[in-house]
């Protein structure tokens, strides 16, 4: 069967390049002009008026050239700058331009003097470039353009394309008015609004298809491309007011990102997650087996916090969903709050402050103690516990710690052989245990009874760790002198009313789960977690995943990469390799890691391969997920 001929007509400015070339030329020619910014702003305004069809293109061109005062010698620097400002997706799909050069044309209202050298690097010869040409005076200054060229006139692209008399389907890829009018006039069959660099409302509304990058255009046309699935088709949902930097990072990488300020109930999340590829949450949203069952497209979950108990990690693993968290990003914030609260409680600052707010002056040293020389007992000597140990020791405290695992002491910290030993000697006890379900009610009446009389308790760990009624009794009976609580057994999903038995108790600091909620920590988390998500989605890396075998992968430039997630049962790799051998694939790299439940294998193969192999790999028994990365 004969394949229908297709012709691909590209605009240049803001399509093949990420900029308008005459704007860049203005930056060069006006570098020493004191009115540079004003003139460039005027040129850009004229450019946009012409692109949107508000003024004739001829008028737009004449007015801009007059303002430029450019010389022929400026064109070399312009070309150098444009080579550095090609659209990212154009650069990453250079192979398309090489392989389909006979089907590609450039029709631009720009100028051949700078377009030809740029597109030549993409195997587009000068005779396939239709553009304006400059006219110069005797001294080499640009004074105008060839007025006989059809592209120097309003709607000139229509006549230009008509005169080319191309056979077959004609697809136009551009960003502005002069591009979509070719479709409106009937001389082109389809118009793709290219929005990678600028999205113009008129062009977007008139488009047959909006293409945020060249990958999308190639995907729609089933053409060879750098990545298998365009990033703009990968939907990411961020919940619970995750820092806007995360939205920016993921959006700038090309993903379609939606952000909501609140958590979602199970029913709402089930409805919302059906078309989502990546989910970002904090501590309030619960990813249950029902949610996971509904998440047919879900590839990964990012927990923008330390804890992951709100996520069913095992069910995620069984369904090939990789989970990342932020185990270090807010460590400093939690530690600083702990230090501050230790000092405030030891000095009875909050009772004195409350008295003054109530109009009572009570200058006294009673119940006010220095932290220097006091014993700090840290329960849980992980990332936070260790950093607290270092800072507390710097303030002169004597640090002791207890952990069920063998942890190396930092500084002069001393390990206790039992929790009971630690509690019996500590003036301050700070809890930093993890969210293991076994830690529920870990700290109750028995532990309070073992504490020194007049000691204080800090809980910045997990709400279910401390028995609240036992804590209340210990404070009311003056067994302990105070407490700072940041986490609670039940916490509301959104800001509003909240009740706790600890309300109103003397020398008790209550905070609404803000231990890690500093601007710095949230920015760090918004950097760390998206990096992990992008590394997995873009290249298959699972380093630091909390529920998946960890693999660090090299980036391949001239290969295809398959990701195969399967149940860890005997014989899977033999079956995978049998498929690869059957279709005679040249494997350039293979990476495998397993745990007790799943296996994760990555296969890199040469660019040329039989496409039937992908269907065969999906059918391998016990396959959980299969993805072609690029």
Coordinates of C-alpha atoms in Angstrom, one line a residue:
X1 CA 0.0 0.0 0.0
X2 CA 1.4 3.4 -0.9
X3 CA 1.9 5.8 2.0
X4 CA 0.4 9.2 1.5
X5 CA 3.0 12.0 1.0
X6 CA 3.2 14.4 3.9
X7 CA 4.9 17.8 3.9
X8 CA 6.0 19.5 7.1
X9 CA 6.2 23.3 6.9
X10 CA 8.0 25.0 9.9
X11 CA 8.0 28.6 11.0
X12 CA 11.4 29.9 12.2
X13 CA 11.0 32.5 14.9
X14 CA 9.7 31.2 18.2
X15 CA 9.3 27.8 16.6
X16 CA 12.6 26.4 15.4
X17 CA 14.3 29.0 17.7
X18 CA 13.1 30.0 21.1
X19 CA 13.3 33.7 20.3
X20 CA 12.3 36.3 17.7
X21 CA 15.5 36.8 15.7
X22 CA 15.0 40.6 15.1
X23 CA 14.6 41.0 18.9
X24 CA 18.0 39.4 19.4
X25 CA 19.5 41.5 16.6
X26 CA 18.2 44.6 18.5
X27 CA 20.0 43.4 21.6
X28 CA 23.2 43.4 19.6
X29 CA 22.8 46.6 17.7
X30 CA 21.5 48.6 20.6
X31 CA 23.9 47.4 23.2
X32 CA 25.4 50.9 23.8
X33 CA 22.3 52.9 23.2
X34 CA 21.0 54.6 26.4
X35 CA 17.4 54.0 25.2
X36 CA 18.0 50.3 24.5
X37 CA 15.3 49.0 26.8
X38 CA 12.7 51.3 25.4
X39 CA 13.5 50.6 21.8
X40 CA 13.6 46.8 22.3
X41 CA 10.2 47.0 24.1
X42 CA 8.8 49.0 21.1
X43 CA 10.3 46.4 18.7
X44 CA 8.7 43.5 20.6
X45 CA 5.4 45.3 20.7
X46 CA 5.5 45.8 16.9
X47 CA 6.5 42.2 16.5
X48 CA 3.5 40.9 18.4
X49 CA 1.1 43.3 16.6
X50 CA 2.3 41.8 13.3
X51 CA 2.2 38.2 14.5
X52 CA -1.4 38.6 15.8
X53 CA -2.5 40.3 12.6
X54 CA -3.2 43.7 14.3
X55 CA -1.1 45.5 11.7
X56 CA 0.1 44.4 8.3
X57 CA 3.3 42.4 8.2
X58 CA 4.8 44.9 5.8
X59 CA 4.2 47.7 8.3
X60 CA 5.6 45.6 11.1
X61 CA 8.8 44.8 9.1
X62 CA 9.4 48.4 8.0
X63 CA 9.0 49.8 11.5
X64 CA 11.3 47.2 13.2
X65 CA 14.1 47.6 10.6
X66 CA 14.1 51.3 11.0
X67 CA 14.5 51.0 14.7
X68 CA 17.3 48.3 14.5
X69 CA 20.0 50.4 12.7
X70 CA 21.8 47.1 12.0
X71 CA 24.9 46.4 10.0
X72 CA 25.8 43.4 7.9
X73 CA 28.6 42.7 10.3
X74 CA 26.0 42.2 13.1
X75 CA 24.6 39.1 11.4
X76 CA 27.5 36.8 12.3
X77 CA 27.0 37.5 16.0
X78 CA 23.2 37.1 15.5
X79 CA 23.7 33.6 13.9
X80 CA 26.0 32.6 16.8
X81 CA 23.4 33.6 19.4
X82 CA 20.6 31.9 17.5
X83 CA 22.5 28.6 17.4
X84 CA 22.4 28.7 21.2
X85 CA 18.7 29.5 21.4
X86 CA 17.2 26.7 19.4
X87 CA 14.0 25.3 20.9
X88 CA 14.9 22.5 23.3
X89 CA 12.6 19.9 21.7
X90 CA 13.8 20.8 18.2
X91 CA 17.4 20.2 19.3
X92 CA 16.6 16.9 21.0
X93 CA 14.9 15.6 17.8
X94 CA 17.6 16.6 15.3
X95 CA 17.4 13.0 13.9
X96 CA 13.9 13.7 12.6
X97 CA 15.1 16.6 10.5
X98 CA 17.9 14.5 9.1
X99 CA 15.7 11.5 8.3
X100 CA 12.8 13.4 6.8
X101 CA 14.7 16.3 5.2
X102 CA 13.0 15.8 1.8
X103 CA 9.6 16.4 3.4
X104 CA 10.6 19.5 5.5
X105 CA 10.3 23.2 4.5
X106 CA 10.8 26.5 6.3
X107 CA 8.4 29.3 5.5
X108 CA 9.2 32.4 7.5
X109 CA 8.7 36.1 7.4
X110 CA 12.2 36.3 8.8
X111 CA 15.3 36.6 6.7
X112 CA 17.4 34.0 4.8
X113 CA 20.6 35.8 5.8
X114 CA 20.3 34.3 9.3
X115 CA 17.8 31.4 8.7
X116 CA 19.9 29.5 6.1
X117 CA 23.0 29.0 8.3
X118 CA 20.9 27.8 11.3
X119 CA 18.7 25.3 9.5
X120 CA 21.6 24.0 7.4
X121 CA 22.8 22.3 10.6
X122 CA 19.5 20.5 10.5
X123 CA 19.9 19.2 6.9
X124 CA 17.5 21.8 5.5
X125 CA 19.1 23.3 2.4
X126 CA 18.6 26.9 1.3
X127 CA 16.3 25.9 -1.6
X128 CA 13.8 24.6 1.0
X129 CA 13.9 27.9 3.0
X130 CA 11.3 30.5 1.9
X131 CA 12.0 33.8 3.6
X132 CA 12.7 37.5 3.1
X133 CA 16.0 39.1 2.2
X134 CA 17.6 42.3 3.5
X135 CA 18.7 45.2 1.4
X136 CA 21.8 47.1 2.4
X137 CA 23.3 50.5 1.6
X138 CA 26.8 51.1 0.3
X139 CA 28.2 51.0 3.8
X140 CA 26.6 47.7 4.6
X141 CA 23.8 49.0 6.9
X142 CA 20.4 47.2 6.6
X143 CA 18.0 49.7 5.1
X144 CA 15.1 47.5 4.1
X145 CA 14.0 44.3 2.4
X146 CA 13.1 43.0 -1.0
X147 CA 9.7 44.4 -1.5
X148 CA 9.1 42.0 -4.5
X149 CA 9.3 39.0 -2.2
X150 CA 5.8 37.7 -1.6
X151 CA 6.7 37.1 2.1
X152 CA 7.2 40.8 2.7
X153 CA 3.5 41.4 2.2
X154 CA 0.5 40.8 4.5
X155 CA -0.6 37.1 4.3
X156 CA 2.4 36.4 2.1
X157 CA 2.8 32.9 3.5
X158 CA -0.5 31.9 1.9
X159 CA 0.7 32.9 -1.5
X160 CA 4.1 31.4 -1.0
X161 CA 2.8 28.0 0.0
X162 CA 0.3 28.1 -2.9
X163 CA 3.1 28.9 -5.3
X164 CA 5.1 25.9 -4.0
X165 CA 2.5 23.6 -5.4
X166 CA 3.3 20.7 -3.0
X167 CA 1.7 17.3 -3.5
X168 CA 0.2 15.4 -0.6
X169 CA -0.9 16.5 2.9
X170 CA 0.6 19.8 4.1
X171 CA 1.1 20.3 7.9
X172 CA 2.1 23.7 9.2
X173 CA 3.9 24.1 12.5
X174 CA 4.2 27.6 13.9
X175 CA 3.3 30.0 16.7
X176 CA 1.4 32.8 15.2
X177 CA -1.2 34.4 12.9
X178 CA 0.8 34.2 9.7
X179 CA 1.0 30.4 10.3
X180 CA -2.6 29.5 11.0
X181 CA -4.0 31.7 8.1
X182 CA -2.4 29.2 5.7
X183 CA -4.8 26.6 7.1
X184 CA -7.7 29.0 7.1
X185 CA -7.1 29.9 3.5
X186 CA -7.2 26.2 2.6
X187 CA -3.6 25.9 1.3
X188 CA -2.6 23.8 4.2
X189 CA -4.4 20.7 5.6
X190 CA -3.5 21.1 9.3
X191 CA -2.1 23.7 11.6
X192 CA -0.2 22.8 14.7
X193 CA 0.2 25.6 17.3
X194 CA 3.7 25.3 18.6
X195 CA 3.6 26.7 22.2
X196 CA 7.0 25.6 23.6
X197 CA 8.2 29.2 23.6
X198 CA 5.1 31.3 23.4
X199 CA 1.4 30.6 23.5
X200 CA -0.6 33.1 21.4
X201 CA -4.3 32.9 22.1
X202 CA -5.4 33.4 18.5
X203 CA -3.1 30.7 17.2
X204 CA -4.1 28.2 19.9
X205 CA -7.8 28.8 19.3
X206 CA -7.4 28.2 15.5
X207 CA -5.2 25.2 15.8
X208 CA -6.1 21.7 14.7
X209 CA -3.7 20.5 17.4
X210 CA -1.8 22.3 20.2
X211 CA 1.7 21.0 20.4
X212 CA 3.7 22.2 23.5
X213 CA 6.9 20.7 22.0
X214 CA 8.0 18.8 18.9
X215 CA 7.7 15.5 20.7
X216 CA 3.9 16.0 20.8
X217 CA 3.9 16.8 17.0
X218 CA 6.0 13.7 16.2
X219 CA 3.8 11.5 18.5
X220 CA 0.6 12.6 16.8
X221 CA 2.1 11.8 13.4
X222 CA 3.7 8.6 14.6
X223 CA 7.1 9.8 13.6
X224 CA 10.5 8.9 15.1
X225 CA 11.2 10.9 18.2
X226 CA 13.6 11.3 21.1
X227 CA 11.2 10.1 23.8
X228 CA 8.5 7.5 23.4
X229 CA 5.7 9.4 25.1
X230 CA 5.6 13.3 25.1
X231 CA 6.0 14.7 28.6
X232 CA 3.1 17.1 28.1
X233 CA 0.9 14.0 28.1
X234 CA 2.2 12.9 31.5
X235 CA -0.2 14.3 34.1
X236 CA 1.1 15.2 37.5
X237 CA -1.3 16.0 40.4
X238 CA 0.2 17.9 43.4
X239 CA -2.0 18.1 46.6
X240 CA -1.9 19.7 50.0
X241 CA -0.4 23.1 49.1
X242 CA 3.0 21.7 48.0
X243 CA 5.5 24.5 47.5
X244 CA 5.1 26.2 44.1
X245 CA 8.7 25.5 43.2
X246 CA 7.7 21.9 42.7
X247 CA 5.1 23.0 40.2
X248 CA 7.6 25.2 38.4
X249 CA 10.3 22.5 38.3
X250 CA 8.0 19.8 36.9
X251 CA 6.2 22.2 34.5
X252 CA 9.5 23.6 33.1
X253 CA 10.5 20.0 32.4
X254 CA 7.5 19.7 30.1
X255 CA 5.0 17.8 32.3
X256 CA 1.3 18.8 32.6
X257 CA 0.9 19.7 36.3
X258 CA -2.2 20.5 38.4
X259 CA -1.8 21.8 41.9
X260 CA -4.5 21.8 44.7
X261 CA -4.1 23.4 48.1
X262 CA -6.0 20.7 50.0
X263 CA -5.9 17.0 50.5
X264 CA -8.5 14.7 48.9
X265 CA -10.7 12.0 50.5
X266 CA -10.5 8.5 49.3
X267 CA -13.6 8.8 47.1
X268 CA -12.4 12.1 45.6
X269 CA -8.9 10.8 45.0
X270 CA -10.3 7.6 43.3
X271 CA -12.2 9.8 40.9
X272 CA -9.3 12.2 40.3
X273 CA -6.5 9.7 39.9
X274 CA -7.8 7.7 36.9
X275 CA -5.8 9.7 34.4
X276 CA -2.9 10.7 36.6
X277 CA 0.7 9.4 36.0
X278 CA 2.4 11.0 39.0
X279 CA 0.9 11.9 42.4
X280 CA 2.5 14.4 44.9
X281 CA 1.1 14.5 48.4
X282 CA 2.1 15.4 52.0
X283 CA 0.8 13.7 55.1
X284 CA -3.0 14.2 54.9
X285 CA -3.8 12.3 51.7
X286 CA -4.0 8.6 52.1
X287 CA -3.2 6.3 49.2
X288 CA -5.1 3.2 49.9
X289 CA -5.5 -0.1 48.0
X290 CA -8.8 1.2 46.6
X291 CA -7.0 4.3 45.3
X292 CA -4.2 2.3 43.8
X293 CA -6.6 0.0 42.1
X294 CA -8.2 3.0 40.4
X295 CA -4.8 4.4 39.4
X296 CA -4.4 2.5 36.2
X297 CA -1.8 5.0 34.7
X298 CA 0.1 5.8 37.9
X299 CA 3.8 5.5 37.6
X300 CA 5.1 7.2 40.7
X301 CA 4.1 8.9 44.0
X302 CA 6.2 11.7 45.6
X303 CA 5.7 12.1 49.3
X304 CA 6.8 15.7 50.0
X305 CA 7.6 14.9 53.6
X306 CA 9.6 12.3 55.6
X307 CA 6.8 9.9 56.5
X308 CA 5.2 7.4 54.1
X309 CA 2.7 5.7 56.4
X310 CA -0.1 7.4 54.5
X311 CA 0.8 5.3 51.4
X312 CA 0.3 1.6 51.1
X313 CA 3.8 0.9 50.0
X314 CA 3.4 -2.8 49.4
X315 CA 0.3 -2.4 47.2
X316 CA 2.2 0.3 45.2
X317 CA 5.1 -2.1 44.7
X318 CA 2.8 -4.9 43.6
X319 CA 1.3 -2.6 41.0
X320 CA 4.7 -1.2 39.8
X321 CA 4.3 2.2 41.4
X322 CA 7.5 3.7 42.6
X323 CA 7.4 5.9 45.8
X324 CA 9.9 8.6 46.7
X325 CA 10.0 10.8 49.8
X326 CA 12.2 13.6 51.3
X327 CA 14.0 12.0 54.2
X328 CA 16.6 14.8 54.7
X329 CA 15.2 18.0 53.3
X330 CA 13.4 19.3 56.5
X331 CA 15.8 17.8 59.0
X332 CA 17.3 21.2 60.0
X333 CA 13.9 22.8 60.4
X334 CA 12.7 20.1 62.9
X335 CA 15.9 20.2 64.8
X336 CA 15.8 24.0 65.2
X337 CA 12.3 23.9 66.5
X338 CA 13.3 21.2 69.0
X339 CA 16.2 23.3 70.2
X340 CA 13.9 26.4 70.5
X341 CA 11.3 24.4 72.4
X342 CA 13.8 22.9 74.8
X343 CA 15.0 26.4 75.8
X344 CA 11.5 27.8 76.0
X345 CA 10.3 24.9 78.3
X346 CA 13.4 24.9 80.5
X347 CA 13.0 28.7 81.0
X348 CA 9.1 28.5 81.5
X349 CA 8.9 31.2 78.8
X350 CA 5.3 30.4 77.7
X351 CA 3.8 30.7 81.3
X352 CA 5.5 34.0 81.8
X353 CA 4.3 35.2 78.4
X354 CA 0.8 34.1 79.1
X355 CA 0.8 36.0 82.4
X356 CA 1.9 39.2 80.7
X357 CA -0.8 38.8 78.0
X358 CA -3.3 38.6 80.9
X359 CA -1.9 41.7 82.5
X360 CA 0.1 40.0 85.3
X361 CA 3.8 40.8 86.0
X362 CA 5.6 37.8 87.6
X363 CA 9.4 38.3 87.5
X364 CA 10.8 35.1 89.0
X365 CA 13.6 32.6 88.5
X366 CA 11.5 29.7 89.9
X367 CA 11.2 26.9 87.3
X368 CA 13.6 28.7 84.9
X369 CA 16.8 26.7 84.1
X370 CA 19.7 26.9 81.7
X371 CA 20.1 24.0 79.2
X372 CA 23.9 24.0 79.7
X373 CA 24.9 21.0 81.6
X374 CA 21.5 19.3 81.4
X375 CA 21.1 15.8 80.0
X376 CA 19.2 15.4 76.7
X377 CA 17.9 12.0 75.9
X378 CA 17.2 11.4 72.2
X379 CA 14.9 8.5 71.4
X380 CA 15.6 7.5 67.8
X381 CA 19.1 8.4 66.5
X382 CA 18.4 8.8 62.8
X383 CA 18.9 11.9 60.6
X384 CA 17.1 14.2 62.9
X385 CA 18.2 12.7 66.1
X386 CA 21.9 12.9 65.1
X387 CA 21.7 16.6 64.0
X388 CA 19.9 17.4 67.2
X389 CA 22.7 15.7 69.1
X390 CA 25.3 17.9 67.5
X391 CA 23.5 21.2 68.1
X392 CA 22.5 20.3 71.6
X393 CA 26.1 19.4 72.5
X394 CA 27.2 22.7 71.0
X395 CA 25.0 24.4 73.6
X396 CA 26.6 22.5 76.4
X397 CA 24.1 19.7 76.9
X398 CA 25.2 16.2 77.7
X399 CA 23.6 14.0 75.1
X400 CA 22.4 10.4 75.5
X401 CA 20.5 8.4 72.9
X402 CA 18.6 5.1 72.5
X403 CA 17.9 3.4 69.2
X404 CA 16.9 -0.2 68.4
X405 CA 19.5 -0.2 65.7
X406 CA 23.2 0.0 66.1
X407 CA 23.9 3.7 65.4
X408 CA 27.3 5.4 65.5
X409 CA 27.5 8.2 68.1
X410 CA 28.4 11.7 67.0
X411 CA 30.6 13.9 69.1
X412 CA 30.4 13.0 72.8
X413 CA 26.9 11.5 72.7
X414 CA 26.6 8.3 74.7
X415 CA 24.4 5.3 73.8
X416 CA 22.0 3.9 76.4
X417 CA 21.4 0.1 76.4
X418 CA 17.7 0.5 77.1
X419 CA 15.0 3.1 76.9
X420 CA 14.5 2.8 80.7
X421 CA 18.1 3.8 81.3
X422 CA 17.8 6.9 79.1
X423 CA 14.5 8.0 80.7
X424 CA 15.9 7.7 84.2
X425 CA 18.8 10.1 83.6
X426 CA 17.4 12.6 81.1
X427 CA 16.3 16.2 82.0
X428 CA 14.8 16.5 78.5
X429 CA 13.5 13.6 76.3
X430 CA 13.1 14.2 72.6
X431 CA 11.3 11.7 70.5
X432 CA 12.4 11.0 66.9
X433 CA 11.1 7.6 66.0
X434 CA 9.8 6.6 62.6
X435 CA 6.2 5.9 61.5
X436 CA 6.3 2.2 61.9
X437 CA 2.9 0.9 63.1
X438 CA 4.7 -0.9 65.9
X439 CA 5.4 2.5 67.5
X440 CA 1.8 3.2 68.2
X441 CA 1.4 4.2 71.9
X442 CA 5.1 3.5 72.2
X443 CA 5.3 6.2 74.9
X444 CA 2.7 5.8 77.7
X445 CA 2.2 5.8 81.5
X446 CA 5.0 3.3 82.1
X447 CA 7.5 5.6 80.3
X448 CA 6.3 8.7 82.1
X449 CA 6.8 6.9 85.4
X450 CA 10.4 6.1 84.4
X451 CA 11.2 9.7 83.7
X452 CA 13.0 12.0 86.2
X453 CA 10.7 14.2 88.2
X454 CA 10.5 17.6 86.6
X455 CA 11.8 16.4 83.2
X456 CA 10.3 17.7 79.9
X457 CA 9.1 15.8 76.8
X458 CA 9.4 16.9 73.1
X459 CA 7.4 15.1 70.4
X460 CA 8.2 16.2 66.9
X461 CA 8.0 12.6 65.6
X462 CA 4.6 11.0 65.1
X463 CA 1.2 11.7 66.7
X464 CA 0.4 8.1 67.5
X465 CA 3.6 7.5 69.4
X466 CA 2.6 9.3 72.6
X467 CA -0.5 8.3 74.6
X468 CA -2.1 11.8 75.1
X469 CA -4.1 10.9 78.2
X470 CA -1.0 9.6 79.9
X471 CA 0.9 12.8 78.9
X472 CA -2.0 14.9 80.3
X473 CA -1.9 13.0 83.6
X474 CA 1.9 13.4 83.8
X475 CA 1.7 17.1 83.4
X476 CA -1.3 17.6 85.8
X477 CA 0.4 15.6 88.5
X478 CA 3.6 17.6 87.9
X479 CA 5.5 14.3 87.2
X480 CA 7.0 16.2 84.2
X481 CA 7.5 20.0 84.1
X482 CA 6.4 20.6 80.6
X483 CA 6.0 19.3 77.0
X484 CA 6.1 20.4 73.4
X485 CA 3.8 18.6 71.0
X486 CA 3.7 19.2 67.3
X487 CA 2.0 16.0 66.2
X488 CA -1.3 14.4 67.2
X489 CA -3.1 11.0 67.0
X490 CA -5.8 12.6 64.8
X491 CA -5.1 15.7 62.7
X492 CA -7.6 17.6 60.6
X493 CA -7.3 17.5 56.8
X494 CA -7.5 21.3 56.5
X495 CA -7.0 24.3 58.7
X496 CA -9.8 25.1 61.1
X497 CA -11.1 24.0 64.5
X498 CA -9.0 21.6 66.5
X499 CA -9.5 20.1 70.0
X500 CA -6.9 18.3 72.2
X501 CA -7.0 17.2 75.9
X502 CA -3.7 19.1 76.2
X503 CA -5.3 22.5 75.6
X504 CA -4.7 25.0 78.4
X505 CA -2.2 22.9 80.3
X506 CA 0.7 24.9 82.0
X507 CA 4.1 25.0 80.2
X508 CA 2.8 23.0 77.2
X509 CA 3.7 24.2 73.8
X510 CA 1.3 23.1 71.1
X511 CA 2.1 23.5 67.4
X512 CA 0.0 22.3 64.4
X513 CA 2.5 19.8 62.8
X514 CA 4.9 22.5 61.6
X515 CA 8.2 20.9 62.6
X516 CA 9.3 20.7 59.0
X517 CA 7.3 23.7 57.8
X518 CA 9.8 26.4 57.1
X519 CA 10.1 28.2 53.8
X520 CA 13.6 26.8 53.4
X521 CA 12.5 23.2 54.1
X522 CA 9.6 23.4 51.8
X523 CA 11.8 24.8 49.0
X524 CA 14.3 22.0 49.6
X525 CA 11.6 19.3 49.5
X526 CA 10.2 21.0 46.4
X527 CA 13.6 20.5 44.8
X528 CA 14.5 17.0 46.1
X529 CA 11.3 15.1 45.3
X530 CA 10.7 16.5 41.8
X531 CA 14.3 15.6 41.0
X532 CA 13.7 12.0 42.0
X533 CA 10.4 11.9 40.0
X534 CA 12.0 13.4 36.9
X535 CA 15.0 11.0 37.2
X536 CA 12.6 8.0 37.2
X537 CA 10.1 9.2 34.6
X538 CA 12.8 10.5 32.3
X539 CA 15.5 7.9 32.6
X540 CA 14.3 5.0 34.8
X541 CA 16.4 5.8 37.9
X542 CA 15.0 4.5 41.2
X543 CA 17.7 5.8 43.5
X544 CA 16.2 6.6 46.9
X545 CA 12.9 5.0 46.2
X546 CA 11.4 3.7 49.5
X547 CA 9.5 0.7 48.1
X548 CA 11.5 -0.4 45.0
X549 CA 14.9 -1.9 44.1
X550 CA 17.3 1.0 43.6
X551 CA 19.0 1.3 40.2
X552 CA 21.2 4.2 39.0
X553 CA 21.3 4.4 35.2
X554 CA 23.5 6.1 32.7
X555 CA 21.8 8.3 30.1
X556 CA 21.8 6.8 26.6
X557 CA 21.8 9.0 23.5
X558 CA 21.7 6.5 20.6
X559 CA 19.5 3.7 22.0
X560 CA 16.0 2.7 23.0
X561 CA 15.3 2.0 26.7
X562 CA 12.7 -0.5 27.9
X563 CA 11.6 -0.7 31.5
X564 CA 10.2 -4.0 32.7
X565 CA 8.7 -4.4 36.2
X566 CA 7.7 -8.0 37.1
X567 CA 6.9 -10.2 40.0
X568 CA 10.1 -11.7 41.4
X569 CA 9.5 -15.4 40.5
X570 CA 12.1 -17.7 38.9
X571 CA 12.6 -17.7 35.2
X572 CA 11.5 -14.1 34.3
X573 CA 14.8 -12.9 33.1
X574 CA 15.2 -16.0 31.0
X575 CA 11.9 -15.3 29.3
X576 CA 12.8 -11.6 28.8
X577 CA 16.1 -12.5 27.2
X578 CA 14.4 -15.2 25.1
X579 CA 12.2 -12.5 23.6
X580 CA 15.2 -10.2 23.0
X581 CA 17.0 -13.0 21.2
X582 CA 14.0 -14.0 19.1
X583 CA 13.8 -10.5 17.6
X584 CA 17.6 -10.3 17.3
X585 CA 17.9 -7.1 19.4
X586 CA 21.4 -5.8 19.9
X587 CA 21.4 -5.2 23.7
X588 CA 23.8 -2.3 24.6
X589 CA 23.0 -2.4 28.3
X590 CA 21.0 -4.4 30.8
X591 CA 20.4 -3.5 34.5
X592 CA 18.5 -5.6 37.0
X593 CA 17.6 -5.3 40.7
X594 CA 15.2 -7.3 42.7
X595 CA 13.7 -7.5 46.2
X596 CA 11.5 -10.2 47.7
X597 CA 8.5 -9.2 45.7
X598 CA 9.4 -7.4 42.4
X599 CA 12.1 -7.3 39.8
X600 CA 13.1 -4.2 37.9
X601 CA 15.0 -4.7 34.7
X602 CA 16.1 -2.0 32.2
X603 CA 17.2 -2.9 28.7
X604 CA 19.0 -0.6 26.3
X605 CA 18.9 -1.6 22.7
X606 CA 20.1 -0.1 19.4
X607 CA 17.9 2.4 17.7
X608 CA 16.8 -0.1 15.0
X609 CA 14.6 -2.9 16.3
X610 CA 11.5 -4.9 15.4
X611 CA 8.5 -3.1 17.0
X612 CA 6.8 -6.4 17.7
X613 CA 9.3 -7.0 20.5
X614 CA 7.5 -4.5 22.8
X615 CA 4.2 -6.4 22.5
X616 CA 6.0 -9.6 23.3
X617 CA 7.7 -8.2 26.4
X618 CA 4.3 -7.0 27.7
X619 CA 3.0 -10.5 27.4
X620 CA 5.8 -12.1 29.4
X621 CA 4.1 -14.0 32.3
X622 CA 4.1 -12.1 35.6
X623 CA 4.8 -8.7 34.0
X624 CA 3.5 -5.9 36.2
X625 CA 4.4 -2.8 34.1
X626 CA 6.2 -2.3 30.8
X627 CA 7.3 1.1 29.5
X628 CA 9.3 2.3 26.5
X629 CA 11.2 5.3 27.8
X630 CA 12.9 6.6 24.7

